[in-house]
CSV table of C-alpha atoms in Angstrom, one decimal:
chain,number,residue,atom,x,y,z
A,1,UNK,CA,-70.0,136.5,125.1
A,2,UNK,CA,-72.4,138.2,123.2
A,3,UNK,CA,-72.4,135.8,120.4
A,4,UNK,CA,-72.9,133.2,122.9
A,5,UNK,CA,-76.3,135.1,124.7
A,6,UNK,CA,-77.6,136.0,121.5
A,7,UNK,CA,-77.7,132.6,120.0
A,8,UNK,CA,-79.2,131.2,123.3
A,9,UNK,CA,-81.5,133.9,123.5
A,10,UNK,CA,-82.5,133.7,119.9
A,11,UNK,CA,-83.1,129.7,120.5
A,12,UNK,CA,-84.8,130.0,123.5
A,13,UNK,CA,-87.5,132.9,122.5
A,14,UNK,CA,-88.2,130.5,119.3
A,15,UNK,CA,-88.8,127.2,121.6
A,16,UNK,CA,-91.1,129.5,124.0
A,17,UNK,CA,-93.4,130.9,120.8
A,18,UNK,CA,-93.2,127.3,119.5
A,19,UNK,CA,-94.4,125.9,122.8
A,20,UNK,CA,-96.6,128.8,123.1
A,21,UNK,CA,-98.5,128.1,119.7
A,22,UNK,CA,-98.4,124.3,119.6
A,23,UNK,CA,-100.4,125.2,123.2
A,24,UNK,CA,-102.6,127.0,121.2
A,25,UNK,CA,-103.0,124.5,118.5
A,26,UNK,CA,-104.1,121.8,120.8
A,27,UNK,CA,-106.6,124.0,122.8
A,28,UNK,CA,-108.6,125.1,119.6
A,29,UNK,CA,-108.9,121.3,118.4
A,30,UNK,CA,-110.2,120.4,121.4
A,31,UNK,CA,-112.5,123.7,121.0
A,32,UNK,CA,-113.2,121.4,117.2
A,33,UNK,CA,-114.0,118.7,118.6
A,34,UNK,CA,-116.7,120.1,121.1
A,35,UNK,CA,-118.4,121.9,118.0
A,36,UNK,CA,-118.7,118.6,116.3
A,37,UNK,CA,-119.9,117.0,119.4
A,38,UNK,CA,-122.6,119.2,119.5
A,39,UNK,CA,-123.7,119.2,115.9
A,40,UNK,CA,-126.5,116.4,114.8
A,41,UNK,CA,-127.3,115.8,111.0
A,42,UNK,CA,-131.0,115.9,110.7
A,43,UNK,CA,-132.2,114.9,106.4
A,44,UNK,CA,-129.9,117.0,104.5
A,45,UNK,CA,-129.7,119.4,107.3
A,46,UNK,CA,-127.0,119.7,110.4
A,47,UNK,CA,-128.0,121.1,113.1
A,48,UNK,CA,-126.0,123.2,115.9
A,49,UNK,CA,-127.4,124.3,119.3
A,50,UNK,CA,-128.0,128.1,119.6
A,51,UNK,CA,-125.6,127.8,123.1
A,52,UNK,CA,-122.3,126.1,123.0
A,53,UNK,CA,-120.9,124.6,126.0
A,54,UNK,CA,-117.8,127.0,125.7
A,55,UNK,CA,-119.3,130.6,126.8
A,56,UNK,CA,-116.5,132.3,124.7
A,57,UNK,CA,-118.4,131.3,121.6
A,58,UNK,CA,-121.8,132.7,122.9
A,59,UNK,CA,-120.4,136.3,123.9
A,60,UNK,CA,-120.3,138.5,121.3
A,61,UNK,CA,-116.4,139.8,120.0
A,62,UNK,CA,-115.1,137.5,122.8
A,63,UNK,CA,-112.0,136.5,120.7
A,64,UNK,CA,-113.2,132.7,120.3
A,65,UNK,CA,-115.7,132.4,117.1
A,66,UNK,CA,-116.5,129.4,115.4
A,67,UNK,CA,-117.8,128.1,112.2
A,68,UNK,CA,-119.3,125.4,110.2
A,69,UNK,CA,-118.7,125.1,106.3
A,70,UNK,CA,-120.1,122.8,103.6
A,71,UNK,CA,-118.1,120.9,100.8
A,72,UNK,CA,-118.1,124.3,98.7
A,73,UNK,CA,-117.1,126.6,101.7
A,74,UNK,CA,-119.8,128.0,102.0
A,75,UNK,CA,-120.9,128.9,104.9
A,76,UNK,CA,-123.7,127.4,107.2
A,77,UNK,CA,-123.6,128.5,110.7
A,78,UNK,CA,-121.2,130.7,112.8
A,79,UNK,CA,-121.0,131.0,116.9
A,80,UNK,CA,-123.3,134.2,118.3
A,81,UNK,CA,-119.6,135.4,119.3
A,82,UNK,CA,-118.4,135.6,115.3
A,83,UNK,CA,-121.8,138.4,114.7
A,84,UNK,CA,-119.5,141.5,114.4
A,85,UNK,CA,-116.4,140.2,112.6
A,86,UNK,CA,-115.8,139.4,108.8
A,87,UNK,CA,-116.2,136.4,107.2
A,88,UNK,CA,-114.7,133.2,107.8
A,89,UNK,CA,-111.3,132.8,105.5
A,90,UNK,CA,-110.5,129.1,105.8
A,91,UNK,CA,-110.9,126.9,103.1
A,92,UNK,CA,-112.7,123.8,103.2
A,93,UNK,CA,-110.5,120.7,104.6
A,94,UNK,CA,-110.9,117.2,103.9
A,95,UNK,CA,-112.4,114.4,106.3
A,96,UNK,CA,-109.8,113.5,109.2
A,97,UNK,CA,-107.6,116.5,108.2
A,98,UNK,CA,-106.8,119.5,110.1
A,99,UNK,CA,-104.8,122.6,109.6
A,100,UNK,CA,-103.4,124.9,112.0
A,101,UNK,CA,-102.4,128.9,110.1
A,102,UNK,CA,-102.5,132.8,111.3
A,103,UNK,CA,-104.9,135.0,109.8
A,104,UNK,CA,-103.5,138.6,109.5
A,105,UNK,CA,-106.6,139.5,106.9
A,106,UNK,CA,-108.2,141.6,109.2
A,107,UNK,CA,-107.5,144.8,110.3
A,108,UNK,CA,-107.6,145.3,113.5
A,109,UNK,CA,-107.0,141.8,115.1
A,110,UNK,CA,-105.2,138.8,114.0
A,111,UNK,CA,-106.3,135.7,114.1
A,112,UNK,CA,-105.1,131.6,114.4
A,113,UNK,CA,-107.3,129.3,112.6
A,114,UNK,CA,-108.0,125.7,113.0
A,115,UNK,CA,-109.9,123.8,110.7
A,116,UNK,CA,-111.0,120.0,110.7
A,117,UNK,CA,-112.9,118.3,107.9
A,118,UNK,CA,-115.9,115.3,109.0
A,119,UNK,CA,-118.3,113.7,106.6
A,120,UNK,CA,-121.9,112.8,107.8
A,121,UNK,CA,-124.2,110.4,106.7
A,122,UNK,CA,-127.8,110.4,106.3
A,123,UNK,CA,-130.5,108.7,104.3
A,124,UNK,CA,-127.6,107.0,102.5
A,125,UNK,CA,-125.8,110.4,101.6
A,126,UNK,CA,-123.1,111.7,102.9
A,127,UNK,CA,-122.4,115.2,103.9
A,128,UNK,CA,-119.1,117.2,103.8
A,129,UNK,CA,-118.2,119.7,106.1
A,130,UNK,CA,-115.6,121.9,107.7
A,131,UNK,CA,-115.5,122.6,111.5
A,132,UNK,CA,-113.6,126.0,111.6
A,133,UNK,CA,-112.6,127.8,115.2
A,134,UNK,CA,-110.5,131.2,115.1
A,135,UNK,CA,-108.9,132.6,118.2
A,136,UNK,CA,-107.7,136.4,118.4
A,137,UNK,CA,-104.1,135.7,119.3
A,138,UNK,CA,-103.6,139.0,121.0
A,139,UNK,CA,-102.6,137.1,124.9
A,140,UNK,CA,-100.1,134.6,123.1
A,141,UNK,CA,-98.5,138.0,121.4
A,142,UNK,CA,-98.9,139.5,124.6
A,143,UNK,CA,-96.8,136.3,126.4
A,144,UNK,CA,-94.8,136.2,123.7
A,145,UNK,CA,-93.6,139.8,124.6
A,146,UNK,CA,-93.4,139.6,128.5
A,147,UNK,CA,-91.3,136.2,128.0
A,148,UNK,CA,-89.3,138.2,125.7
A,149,UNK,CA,-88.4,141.3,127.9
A,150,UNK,CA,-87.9,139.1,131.4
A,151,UNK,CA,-85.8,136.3,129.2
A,152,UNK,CA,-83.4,139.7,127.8
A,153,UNK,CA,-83.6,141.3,131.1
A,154,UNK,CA,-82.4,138.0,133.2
A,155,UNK,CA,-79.7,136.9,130.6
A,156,UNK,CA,-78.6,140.5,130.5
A,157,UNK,CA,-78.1,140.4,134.4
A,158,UNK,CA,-76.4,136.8,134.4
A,159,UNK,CA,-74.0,138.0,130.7
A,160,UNK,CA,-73.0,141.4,133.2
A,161,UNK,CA,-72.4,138.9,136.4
A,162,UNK,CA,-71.0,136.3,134.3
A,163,UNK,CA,-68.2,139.4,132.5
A,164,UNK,CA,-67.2,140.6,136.2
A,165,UNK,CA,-66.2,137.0,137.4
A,166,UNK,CA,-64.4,136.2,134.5
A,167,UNK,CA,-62.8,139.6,135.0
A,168,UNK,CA,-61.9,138.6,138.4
A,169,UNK,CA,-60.9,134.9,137.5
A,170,UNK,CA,-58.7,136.0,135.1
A,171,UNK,CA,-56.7,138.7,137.1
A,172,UNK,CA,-56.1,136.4,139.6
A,173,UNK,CA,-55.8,133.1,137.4
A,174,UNK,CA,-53.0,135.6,135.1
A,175,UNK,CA,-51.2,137.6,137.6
A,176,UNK,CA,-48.5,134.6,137.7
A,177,UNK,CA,-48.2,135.6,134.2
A,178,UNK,CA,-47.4,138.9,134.6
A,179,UNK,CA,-45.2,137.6,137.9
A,180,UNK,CA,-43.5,135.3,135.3
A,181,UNK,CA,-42.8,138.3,132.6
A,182,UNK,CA,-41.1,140.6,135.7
A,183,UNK,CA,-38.9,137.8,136.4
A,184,UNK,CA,-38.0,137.1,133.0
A,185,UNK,CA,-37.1,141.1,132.9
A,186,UNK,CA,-34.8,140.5,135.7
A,187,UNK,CA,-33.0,137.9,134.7
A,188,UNK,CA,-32.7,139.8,131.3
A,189,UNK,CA,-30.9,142.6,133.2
A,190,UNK,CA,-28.8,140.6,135.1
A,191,UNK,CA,-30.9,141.1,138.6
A,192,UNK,CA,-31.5,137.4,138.9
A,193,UNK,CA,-30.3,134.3,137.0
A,194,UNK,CA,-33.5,132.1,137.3
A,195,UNK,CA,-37.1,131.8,137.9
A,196,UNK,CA,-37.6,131.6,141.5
A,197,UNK,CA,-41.0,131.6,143.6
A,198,UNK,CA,-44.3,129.6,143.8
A,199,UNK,CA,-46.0,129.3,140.6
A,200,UNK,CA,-49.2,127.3,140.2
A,201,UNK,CA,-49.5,123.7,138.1
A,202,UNK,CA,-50.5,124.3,135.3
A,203,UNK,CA,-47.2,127.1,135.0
A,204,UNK,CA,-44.7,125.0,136.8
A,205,UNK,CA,-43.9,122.9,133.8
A,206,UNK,CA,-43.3,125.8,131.3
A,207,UNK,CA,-41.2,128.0,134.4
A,208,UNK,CA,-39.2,124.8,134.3
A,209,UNK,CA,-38.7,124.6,130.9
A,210,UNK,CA,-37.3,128.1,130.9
A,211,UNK,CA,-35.2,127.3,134.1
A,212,UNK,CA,-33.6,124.6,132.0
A,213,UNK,CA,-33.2,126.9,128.8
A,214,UNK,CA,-31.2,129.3,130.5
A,215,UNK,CA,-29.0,126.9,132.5
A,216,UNK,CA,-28.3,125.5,128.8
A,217,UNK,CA,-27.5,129.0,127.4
A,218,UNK,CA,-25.5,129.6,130.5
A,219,UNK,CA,-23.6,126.2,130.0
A,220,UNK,CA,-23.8,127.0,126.6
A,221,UNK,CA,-21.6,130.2,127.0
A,222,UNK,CA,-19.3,128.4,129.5
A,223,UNK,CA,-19.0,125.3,126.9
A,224,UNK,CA,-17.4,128.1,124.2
A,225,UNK,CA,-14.8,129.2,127.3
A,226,UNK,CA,-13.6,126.3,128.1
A,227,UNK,CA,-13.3,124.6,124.0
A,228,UNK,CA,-11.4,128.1,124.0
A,229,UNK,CA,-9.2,126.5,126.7
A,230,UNK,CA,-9.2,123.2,125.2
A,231,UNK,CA,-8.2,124.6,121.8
A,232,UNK,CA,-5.0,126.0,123.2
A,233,UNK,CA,-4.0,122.9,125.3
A,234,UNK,CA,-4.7,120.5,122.3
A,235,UNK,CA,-2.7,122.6,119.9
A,236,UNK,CA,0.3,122.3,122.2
A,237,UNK,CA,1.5,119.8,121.4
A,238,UNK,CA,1.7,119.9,117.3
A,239,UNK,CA,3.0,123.4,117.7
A,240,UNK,CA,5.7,121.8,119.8
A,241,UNK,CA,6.5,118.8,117.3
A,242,UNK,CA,6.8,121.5,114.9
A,243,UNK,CA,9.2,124.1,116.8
A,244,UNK,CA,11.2,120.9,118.4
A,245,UNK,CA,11.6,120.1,113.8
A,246,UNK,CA,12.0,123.4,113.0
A,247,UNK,CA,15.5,123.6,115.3
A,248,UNK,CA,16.3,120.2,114.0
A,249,UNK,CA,17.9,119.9,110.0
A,250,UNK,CA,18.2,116.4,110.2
A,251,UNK,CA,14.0,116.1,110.4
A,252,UNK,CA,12.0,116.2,107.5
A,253,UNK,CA,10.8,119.7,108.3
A,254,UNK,CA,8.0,119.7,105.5
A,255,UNK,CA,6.5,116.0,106.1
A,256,UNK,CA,6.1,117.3,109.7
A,257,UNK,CA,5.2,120.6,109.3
A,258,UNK,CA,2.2,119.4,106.9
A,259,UNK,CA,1.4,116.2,109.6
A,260,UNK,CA,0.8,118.3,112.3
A,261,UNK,CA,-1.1,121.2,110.6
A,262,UNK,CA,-3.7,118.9,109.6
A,263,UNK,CA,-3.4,117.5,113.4
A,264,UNK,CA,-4.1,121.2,114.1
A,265,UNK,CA,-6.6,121.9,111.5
A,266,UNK,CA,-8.5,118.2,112.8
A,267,UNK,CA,-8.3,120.0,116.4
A,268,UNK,CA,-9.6,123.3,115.8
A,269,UNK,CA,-12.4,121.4,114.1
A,270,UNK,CA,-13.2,119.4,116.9
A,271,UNK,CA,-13.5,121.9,119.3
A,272,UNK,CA,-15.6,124.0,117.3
A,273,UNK,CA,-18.1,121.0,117.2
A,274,UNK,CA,-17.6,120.6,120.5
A,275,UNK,CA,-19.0,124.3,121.9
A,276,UNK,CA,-22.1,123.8,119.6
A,277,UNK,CA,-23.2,120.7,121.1
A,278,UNK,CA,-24.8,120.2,124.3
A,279,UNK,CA,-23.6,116.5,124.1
A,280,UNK,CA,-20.2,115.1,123.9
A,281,UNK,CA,-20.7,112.4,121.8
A,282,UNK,CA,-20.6,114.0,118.5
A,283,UNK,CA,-20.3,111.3,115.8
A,284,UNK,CA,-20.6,107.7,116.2
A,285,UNK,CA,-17.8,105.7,114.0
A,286,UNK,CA,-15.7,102.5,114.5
A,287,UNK,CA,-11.8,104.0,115.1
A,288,UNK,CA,-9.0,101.6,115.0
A,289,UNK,CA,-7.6,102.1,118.3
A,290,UNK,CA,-3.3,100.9,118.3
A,291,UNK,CA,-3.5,103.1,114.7
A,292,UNK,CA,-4.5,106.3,116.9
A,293,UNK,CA,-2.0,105.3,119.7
A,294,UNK,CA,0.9,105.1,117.1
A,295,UNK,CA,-0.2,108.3,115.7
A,296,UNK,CA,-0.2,110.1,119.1
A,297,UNK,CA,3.4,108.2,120.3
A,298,UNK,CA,5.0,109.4,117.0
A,299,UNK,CA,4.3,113.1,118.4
A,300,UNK,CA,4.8,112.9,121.7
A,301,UNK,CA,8.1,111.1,120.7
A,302,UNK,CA,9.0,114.5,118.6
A,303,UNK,CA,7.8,116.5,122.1
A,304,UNK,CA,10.0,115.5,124.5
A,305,UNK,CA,12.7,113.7,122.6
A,306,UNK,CA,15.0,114.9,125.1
A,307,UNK,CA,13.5,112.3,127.7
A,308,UNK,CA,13.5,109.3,125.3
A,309,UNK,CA,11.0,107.9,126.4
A,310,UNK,CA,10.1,104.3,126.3
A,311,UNK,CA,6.4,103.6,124.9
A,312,UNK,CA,5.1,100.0,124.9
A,313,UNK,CA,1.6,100.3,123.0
A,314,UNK,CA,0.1,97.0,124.0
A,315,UNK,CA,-3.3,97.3,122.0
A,316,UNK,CA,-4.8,94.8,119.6
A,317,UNK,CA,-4.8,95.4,115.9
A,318,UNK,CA,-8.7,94.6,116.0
A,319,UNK,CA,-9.6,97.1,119.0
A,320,UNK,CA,-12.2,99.8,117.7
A,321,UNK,CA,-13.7,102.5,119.9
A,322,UNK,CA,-17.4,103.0,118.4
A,323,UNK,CA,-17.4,107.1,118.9
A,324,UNK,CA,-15.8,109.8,117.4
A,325,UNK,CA,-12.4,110.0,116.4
A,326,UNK,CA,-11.6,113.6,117.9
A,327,UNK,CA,-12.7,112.6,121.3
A,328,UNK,CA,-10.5,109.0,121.3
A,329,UNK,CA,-7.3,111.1,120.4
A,330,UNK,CA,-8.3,114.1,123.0
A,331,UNK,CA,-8.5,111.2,125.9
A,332,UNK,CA,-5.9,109.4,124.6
A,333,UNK,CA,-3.6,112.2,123.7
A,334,UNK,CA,-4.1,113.7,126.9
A,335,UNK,CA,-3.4,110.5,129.1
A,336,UNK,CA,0.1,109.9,127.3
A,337,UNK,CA,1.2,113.6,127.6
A,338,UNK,CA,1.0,113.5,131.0
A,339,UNK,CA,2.7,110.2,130.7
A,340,UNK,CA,5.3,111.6,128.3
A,341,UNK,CA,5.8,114.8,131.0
A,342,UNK,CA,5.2,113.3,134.4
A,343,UNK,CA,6.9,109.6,134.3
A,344,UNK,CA,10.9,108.8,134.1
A,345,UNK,CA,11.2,107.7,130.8
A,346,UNK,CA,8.9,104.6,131.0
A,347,UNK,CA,5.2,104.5,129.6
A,348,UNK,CA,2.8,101.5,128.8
A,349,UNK,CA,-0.4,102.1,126.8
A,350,UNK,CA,-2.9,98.8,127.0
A,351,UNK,CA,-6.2,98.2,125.8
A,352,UNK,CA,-8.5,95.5,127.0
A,353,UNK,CA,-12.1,94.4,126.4
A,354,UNK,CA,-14.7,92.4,127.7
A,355,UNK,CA,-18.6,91.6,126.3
A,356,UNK,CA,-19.7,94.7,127.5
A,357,UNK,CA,-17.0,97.4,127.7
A,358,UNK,CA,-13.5,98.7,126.5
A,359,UNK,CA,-10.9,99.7,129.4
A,360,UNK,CA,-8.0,101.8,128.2
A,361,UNK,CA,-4.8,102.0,131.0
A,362,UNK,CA,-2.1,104.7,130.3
A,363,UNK,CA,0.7,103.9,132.9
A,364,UNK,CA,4.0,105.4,133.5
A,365,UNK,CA,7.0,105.2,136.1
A,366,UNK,CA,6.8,109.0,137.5
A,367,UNK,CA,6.5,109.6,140.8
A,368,UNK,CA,2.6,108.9,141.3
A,369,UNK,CA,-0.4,110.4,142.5
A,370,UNK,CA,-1.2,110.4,146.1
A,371,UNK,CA,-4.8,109.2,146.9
A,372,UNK,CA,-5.7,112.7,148.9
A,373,UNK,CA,-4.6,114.8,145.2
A,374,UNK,CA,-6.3,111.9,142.6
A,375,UNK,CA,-10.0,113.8,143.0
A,376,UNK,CA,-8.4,117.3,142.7
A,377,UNK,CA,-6.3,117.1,139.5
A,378,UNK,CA,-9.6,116.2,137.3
A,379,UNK,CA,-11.0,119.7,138.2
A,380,UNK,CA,-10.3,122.3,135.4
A,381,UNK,CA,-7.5,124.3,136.1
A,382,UNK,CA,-6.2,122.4,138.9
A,383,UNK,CA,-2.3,121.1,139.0
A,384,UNK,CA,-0.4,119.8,141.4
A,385,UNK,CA,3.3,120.5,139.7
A,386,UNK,CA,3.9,123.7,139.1
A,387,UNK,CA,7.3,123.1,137.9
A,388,UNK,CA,5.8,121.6,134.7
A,389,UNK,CA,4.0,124.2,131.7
A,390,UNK,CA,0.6,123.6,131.6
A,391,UNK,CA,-2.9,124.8,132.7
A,392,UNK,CA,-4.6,122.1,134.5
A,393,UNK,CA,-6.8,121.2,131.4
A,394,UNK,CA,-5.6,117.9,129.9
A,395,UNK,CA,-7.4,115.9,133.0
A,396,UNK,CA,-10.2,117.8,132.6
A,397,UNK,CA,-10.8,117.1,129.2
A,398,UNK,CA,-10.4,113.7,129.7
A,399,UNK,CA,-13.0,113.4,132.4
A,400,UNK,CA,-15.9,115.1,130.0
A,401,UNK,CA,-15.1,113.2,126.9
A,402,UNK,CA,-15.7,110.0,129.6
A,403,UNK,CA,-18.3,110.7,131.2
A,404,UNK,CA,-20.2,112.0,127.4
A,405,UNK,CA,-19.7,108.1,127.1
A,406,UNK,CA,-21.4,107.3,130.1
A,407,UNK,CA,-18.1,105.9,131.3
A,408,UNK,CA,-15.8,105.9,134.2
A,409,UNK,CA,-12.3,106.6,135.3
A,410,UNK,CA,-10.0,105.8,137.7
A,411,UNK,CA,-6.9,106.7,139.0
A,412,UNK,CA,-4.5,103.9,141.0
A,413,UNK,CA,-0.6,103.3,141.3
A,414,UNK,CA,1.0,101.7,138.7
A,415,UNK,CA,2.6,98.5,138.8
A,416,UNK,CA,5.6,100.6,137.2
A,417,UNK,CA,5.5,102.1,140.9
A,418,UNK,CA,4.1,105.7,138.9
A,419,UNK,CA,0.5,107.2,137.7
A,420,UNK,CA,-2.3,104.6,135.9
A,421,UNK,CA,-5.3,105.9,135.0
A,422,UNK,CA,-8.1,103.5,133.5
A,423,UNK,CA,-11.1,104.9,131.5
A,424,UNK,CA,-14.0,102.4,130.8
A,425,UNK,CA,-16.4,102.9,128.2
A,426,UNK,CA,-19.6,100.6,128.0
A,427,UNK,CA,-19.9,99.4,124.5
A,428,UNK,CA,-23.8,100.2,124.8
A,429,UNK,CA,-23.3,103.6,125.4
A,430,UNK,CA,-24.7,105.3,121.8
């Protein structure tokens, strides 16, 4: 702010003593011009009335004195008011060309000067000479000065009102600031877990931003519980293959025990990625589907060998799923446990596709799903037989890794009489 009035009142005390002095200027040629009007060449002689028109330049010190110089600059008449100062200081001018200069010379007063030069002609001659007028500039110092103190006095008053309504503007225009940073405290110690009131425009943006940081840092935290919970469930199952070969010699204990802890080592992997990301889609790859299927069936087969369960894999040798591979064998690995566990021995894995999506149907003969229970079991944690180990993850699982691909899934009585569950994926989805 003071920057600000000082440059404008630096500029605008410069355009007022400009103004002020080109004023000047033009009054004292016009004072020129009269001289000359009333001069008249006579021989070699130019004559100028004793009176001039202008009574300044008849009264004697009346701060208006004029002059008349020959080619030399020498000079050859001054007004009855230039008596009692010094001698002209203005140089001779040529004709047609004026000047315009302050003359500090003397001591007690100073002066502006204005020449112009004319030529006369007489008897064939012609004859030089140099109309000069000085002016005491005491009243243009003395404007010059009262401009000066009102222009600093006024921009003084406006810089002091102009401070105490920015002053108030700005308390009231940053108290949702300070609103904002008291709510942000709470929610730092727990009081509150968003931004909550009525925050202007041009803040509702950012308070909205933050609102969705710390749902994503919430979710974030929530994400790492449940991959926790998603890590043990998926790890299940290779640690049972492994026990289940470990009590049986006739199995090739090592070929197993290495098969599954890569399985494991794949999982714990997968999850890992999986809390990180705010997105379930984490890679985007062509998987060969029936190779996956086998893969999972050769476990599961290991699992619960004690059921022997039949598995007809009807899936193309061409049918890829364009994702990543750890979330086509959580879904799929998922759907045929509960297969494996929950059917009577008879399971059917099929895989069909269309232009614009890929349907995967894991059926068994089990005992079904009634319509009233289908919504619940997708909910985390939730089971409906108890009798059965497990934590009510599996569908769960299977119901994020979906709907990451923008799909859909749907659960509908078999035509083995048991469970089928169908989850479409758009092909479009990445």
């Amino acid at each position: 702010m003071l920057v600000f009035f000082s440059i404008t009142g630096a500029i605008l005390d410069s355009a007022f003593s400009n103004a002020a002095k080109t004023a000047a200027k033009e009054k004292m040629q016009l004072q020129i011009l009269s001289l000359i009007s009333s001069a008249e060449q006579q021989g070699r002689d130019l004559i100028m009335p004793n009176y001039q028109s202008d009574p300044q330049f008849n009264e004697a010190s009346s701060g208006l004195y004029g002059y008349v110089l020959d080619r030399a600059g020498r000079e050859l008449w001054r007004s009855r008011s230039a008596v009692l100062i010094s001698p002209v200081t203005a140089r001779p001018a040529l004709p047609g060309k004026q000047s315009f200069n302050l003359d500090n010379t003397h001591s007690d007063i100073e002066l502006f000067v204005a020449t112009y030069g004319t030529i006369e002609e007489s008897e064939g001659k012609d004859y030089q000479y140099t109309f000069v007028v000085m002016q005491d500039n005491h009243s243009y110092r003395q404007s010059i000065i009262s401009y000066r103190e009102n222009l600093w006095l006024w921009l003084s008053v406006f810089a002091v009102l102009l401070l105490a309504a920015q002053h108030i503007l700005l308390s009231r225009g940053l108290r949702p600031l300070y609103d904002l940073a008291h709510h942000l405290k709470d929610i730092e110690d727990g009081r509150s877990e968003s931004l909550s009131g009525n925050y202007p425009k041009e803040l509702s943006r950012l308070t909205g931003n933050l609102n969705r940081l710390i749902d994503s840092e919430r979710q974030q935290r929530e994400r790492y519980h449940q991959r926790l919970g998603d890590l043990a469930h998926s790890l299940k199952t290779p640690l049972a293959v492994i026990s289940n070969a470990a009590s049986d010699p006739t199995d090739e204990l090592r070929t197993i025990v290495k098969e599954q802890s890569t399985r494991m080592d794949q999982i714990v992997r997968y999850q890992l990625q999986r809390a990180v990301v705010s997105q379930q889609i984490t890679s985007i790859a062509k998987v060969n589907i029936l190779e996956q299927a086998k893969q999972i069936k050769s476990a599961l087969d290991k699992v619960y060998k004690a059921k022997a369960v039949m598995c007809d894999i009807r899936i193309s040798t061409t049918s890829v799923f364009q994702g990543d591979q750890g979330d086509l064998l959580e879904m799929l690995g998922n759907l045929m446990d509960n297969a494996y566990k929950y059917g009577a021995g008879e399971v059917r894995v099929t895989v069909t596709e269309t232009a614009d999506s890929i349907t995967f149907i894991v059926e068994d003969n089990g005992v079904g799903i009634e319509e009233s229970q289908r919504e619940k079991i997708t909910q985390r944690g939730a089971r409906l037989d108890t009798q059965e180990h497990g934590q009510g993850i599996g569908m769960a699982v299977v119901v994020d890794i979906v709907k990451g691909y923008n799909g859909v899934i749907d659960i509908s009585e078999s035509d083995l009489l048991g469970a089928q569950f169908t989850a479409t994926f758009p092909k479009h989805h990445y």
